Amino acid sequence: MGSPDTDLRTPDEDGSGDGISTVSGSRNPLQPPDTPSEEPFTTYFDSKIPIPEDETHSCFSFRKLWAFTGPGFLMSIAYLDPGNIESDLQSGAVAGFKLLWVLLLATVIGLLLQRLAARLGVVTGLHLAEVCHRQYQKVPRIILWLMVELAIIGSDMQEVIGSAIAINLLSMGKIPLWGGVLITIADTFVFLFLDKYGLRKLEAFFGFLITIMALTFGYEYVTVKPDQEQLLKGLFIPYCQNCGTPQLEQAVGIVGAVIMPHNMYLHSALVKSRQVNRANKKEVREANKYFFIESCIALFVSFIINIFVVTVFAEAFFDKTNADVHEVCANTSSPHSSLFPSDNQTLQVDIYKGGVVLGCYFGPAALYIWAIGILAAGQSSTMTGTYSGQFVMEGFLNLRWSRFARVLLTRSIAITPTLFVAIFQDVEHLTGMNDFLNVLMSLQLPFALIPVLTFTSLPSVMNDFANGLFWKIGGGVVILLICSINMYFVVAYVMSLNHLGLYIGAALLSVVYLSFVAYLTWLCLIALGVSFLACGKTQQLGFAMRPELFLLNNVDADSVVAR
């Protein structure tokens, strides 16, 4: 095994080390000079988890699975953030049990995409942002970084505000939204340094927060007692009877909420926390296998928790009107009955109103337990979002700052807009902001999915572990499908604004946006083997003279280079 920090150095610093080399000796002129005198640079990998030998179980070992367990559960928290919880409850309230199969399908697709991200980190010893830094030209690389940062900011705003809403509910409205944001920021800084006491302790803390979510949302599930027959039908029959535009938009929203762009960057980095000798193909293959098994388990747990939320609101609040809820809340002397006008419009809920409605129908305990679950979801996803921000910024910009400076910078970028929103918005009117943030993150999906498919398909990067024909075609089709679904969601949102100026602005921005997506797609298709696209020479928009050579000129075609 190499030293704990072996895989954390840049490839040029580590050109003489062991394993499957991903970078050749030829230097990209955009890459900074060697700095051999620096201390080994780490993000949160001050030490790596050793993998035990288990000669008695050659095919499968629970000891080894336990050693690899951790990164997948941290990754799965993005499937349980407040944005996902809100999408779940809205799905149940709008469509009942009918869209459970969409949630299942989105989770399976998410698992397959996370597999690609994890394999990239295991095989190369670099996470996705680091690979992008080394392989894309300067201008596209900076644009890509800015797009991913926007996705992280959007996700972080939902997560921090989700925590602030939970704190507001638990304090019976005494702590305002901005106060909850400040509390969340403060405790996030504290919790982020748990890894100084050991990586396993940090992973155990995240496991504890996931357990809280399972228990709290499970309590709501047991209290409401959803119809099990309807649950199974919704889960395994891909059909939505009598569904219209609201249900279709909700189905699109489920896909957008489940598959998060920054999660690809996060997972490819988290897998570097295990000691894997990349010179040994057997160890690399074994690591890929156990990380995939762990991801399956983690996403199954997150899927069950999401099922709890969808079915609770499907059973209790599907087809309910504002007047129905207003009457029940008034009869229970709830201070929140004014939230729901006494009209016959279909009930619309978010994570704040969802807690209030549960309290009206099932008692104060249901409200407070719901708030505890939301707090765990918001706190855990805020922490993993912070790690994503660090990995992305360090990888794309090649930062070599102190740990505190990195955390402070990445937190400030994400938190500042959140604080402004919390100060100028009240807790009861955040639905419009959440819709905008969902659109923002949907727009960023290509900037994670296209690069991860590009680099995992290159034999020069992945060696014997490059995507085969099935994964190339399947991955391309899945990514095209996901991006198309999310583009529908974006167009529907823009059309709902009903403002000519906004239409014109959106049209102009879409030209720039689609041009950049086309550039990334071009390189991706070349990586997938569509070599005839690599014809001609151009200097425009930072394109390389020979894009396929630029993409490959920093990677080693040999399978193993002895360190």
Coordinates of C-alpha atoms in Angstrom, one line a residue, residues 42 56 61 67 78 228 251 254 279 304 363 371 384 435 475:
T42 CA -5.2 16.9 1.7
T56 CA -10.9 -17.2 3.7
S61 CA -16.1 -10.6 2.5
A67 CA -14.0 -1.3 5.4
A78 CA -27.8 14.2 -1.6
Q228 CA -49.9 -0.9 1.0
A251 CA -42.5 13.7 -12.3
I254 CA -38.6 14.1 -9.1
A279 CA -0.8 -1.0 -9.4
I304 CA -37.0 3.7 1.6
G363 CA -51.0 16.1 16.5
A371 CA -39.1 19.0 12.0
T384 CA -21.7 17.1 2.3
D435 CA -38.8 26.4 -8.0
G475 CA -24.7 6.0 -20.4

